[in-house]
Amino acid sequence: MTGSIWLPPGASSDTVPGVPKQRRSPSWAEPDPIDELAARLDEFVAAAVHPDEIAALLESDGMSDDQIRERYGVKNSFALAEELYDRVARRFPEPDGPAHDPWQIGLLGCLLRGVVFALPGFGYVLGAPLLAGHPESFGLPAGTLPLLSGALVGWTWNQGLAHRAYSWLGLGDRPAARHSLLVGAPLGALLGAGVALAVAGTAHPTAVTFAAGQSIYLGAATVLLVMGRERALLATLLPMTAGAVVAMVHSVPDAARLILLLGSLLAVVALALLEVRPDGIALKGRGAVFNLRLPPRGRDQPPRTRSQKSTMSPRLTSSLPFALFGLGSGALVLYAALSGSAVAAVALTLSMGPAEWLLYRFRSGSLTGIRNSRTPKAFWRTTALTLTLCLTAYLAALLTLTLLATSLWPHTPGVNAVSLTGLLLLGMVLWTGLLLQSFGAVLAAATTCCAAAAAQTLALLTHAAGPHWIAVYVYGTAATVQVVLVGALLSRVTAHR
């Protein structure tokens, strides 16, 4: 009947009827935007081990949470990633050829760097007679405090400087990297020499001079290591090393000691200057032009404008955590040497070669785990196993080097179980710290190492008894903290991308 309202059975005439929504025919229905996105990202989503991988891709594509809510009707990128992860079946296609692994590196090159790190220690053996004098505080040999203070400043400054230079190299701006080294290395040498002078005053002029040379060497060596000139640095250190070995068994005149030390220092500085000289400056001699490792700028690499440089320039503050890590780790190594003998410092320094190679092996193993794991739990198990194997291999290498150095080094006190335990725990702190640094968590590693160094300093100033046991407690706590941090960080798949 016209004007009447149809009511469903059981409804009263006083009830306001609801107006049914208009529904389109299924053939006219708009496609689900999430399904469209899933189809577009099908290969990546199917191979994802965890939704966080998909979320990282969405964020890298510039999708904001507001855009995701408006377009896809979900709260944020993580919610959208979970939707995509649920809608696409897992598939892990094998690559057509050998899988690309950017973390493959030769063991020989890493071992060479470890040797290069250790050889400067022979300079102290060669220069020991030049530093003779009355013992200093805490029963340390004459000149120890200015040398240690200058070394700590150098390690701190040059660690930050190396990070900044590597940042420029990562941006493809080699001239900017050379310029930062050309300016930063001399400043670090002046700072290290100034601190040594402030600590020693006029009481130890020879020690201050030696510390100044040490600071100059650290800056020049940083230049060569950053620019990949390890072999050249090794060549400059060999005469000084040979002289130190001879001096350990035969008497060597002071003049010969001084000539060997200055000769190696001048050679290192000269090579460093060749590496960081500005473009267009070449050294000519007898018809040849010496242009070491400075290829001309290609046509496909036009000079960047001032605005581009200001936009891409790495921030100075980003290098500060790396400098703090150099301070903390350097202080821990020095305390290990002072609390026992030089064997600990030698073994730790030499172990940095195997440590670097094992860091690359871990990165390579985690990449393989991403390709082969089907679930997040399976990836976590693979990563934990790779971490355990690499850390165990490093501690085995450190133990072998310690026992070898103890057997070869004359007049060295025997290594007891407590000091050896402390040394291995310190090695664990350093290796896990380097691992955290390689994954971008350098601030956490720097905080832990600096806190451990502060605890060691407090124990030294308060004359606490049992320094080896204190070292075990401090290093054990720091190692535990960093292992927990490593587990929390590396359990996430996105940390390995």
Short mmCIF file of C-alpha atoms in Angstrom, two decimals, residues 107 110-111 113-115 117-118 333 343-359 393-402 423-424 426-428 430-431 434:
data_model
loop_
_atom_site.label_atom_id
_atom_site.label_comp_id
_atom_site.label_asym_id
_atom_site.label_seq_id
_atom_site.Cartn_x
_atom_site.Cartn_y
_atom_site.Cartn_z
CA LEU A 107 92.08 -13.97 6.40
CA CYS A 110 93.06 -9.23 8.57
CA LEU A 111 96.07 -10.96 10.12
CA ARG A 113 96.33 -5.59 10.18
CA GLY A 114 96.73 -7.35 13.52
CA VAL A 115 100.51 -7.49 13.03
CA PHE A 117 98.69 -2.95 15.23
CA ALA A 118 101.20 -4.87 17.35
CA VAL A 333 93.83 -2.76 27.21
CA VAL A 343 102.03 -10.13 27.25
CA ALA A 344 98.34 -9.32 27.74
CA ALA A 345 98.55 -6.16 25.63
CA VAL A 346 100.57 -7.93 22.92
CA ALA A 347 98.13 -10.84 22.74
CA LEU A 348 95.08 -8.55 22.67
CA THR A 349 96.62 -6.38 19.95
CA LEU A 350 97.58 -9.33 17.76
CA SER A 351 94.12 -10.86 18.27
CA MET A 352 92.50 -7.88 16.56
CA GLY A 353 93.40 -9.49 13.23
CA PRO A 354 91.43 -12.71 13.84
CA ALA A 355 88.74 -10.62 15.56
CA GLU A 356 88.16 -8.56 12.41
CA TRP A 357 87.99 -11.66 10.20
CA LEU A 358 85.51 -13.36 12.56
CA LEU A 359 83.31 -10.26 12.54
CA ALA A 393 87.03 -19.11 17.78
CA TYR A 394 88.17 -15.64 18.84
CA LEU A 395 88.72 -16.67 22.46
CA ALA A 396 90.68 -19.70 21.25
CA ALA A 397 92.87 -17.46 19.11
CA LEU A 398 93.42 -15.06 22.04
CA LEU A 399 94.33 -17.95 24.34
CA THR A 400 96.80 -19.35 21.79
CA LEU A 401 98.44 -15.97 21.26
CA THR A 402 98.72 -15.42 25.03
CA LEU A 423 92.12 -11.63 29.89
CA LEU A 424 89.62 -13.91 28.11
CA LEU A 426 88.29 -8.73 28.40
CA GLY A 427 88.63 -10.29 24.96
CA MET A 428 84.94 -11.10 25.04
CA LEU A 430 86.25 -6.14 23.08
CA TRP A 431 84.91 -8.56 20.45
CA LEU A 434 83.25 -4.43 17.97
#
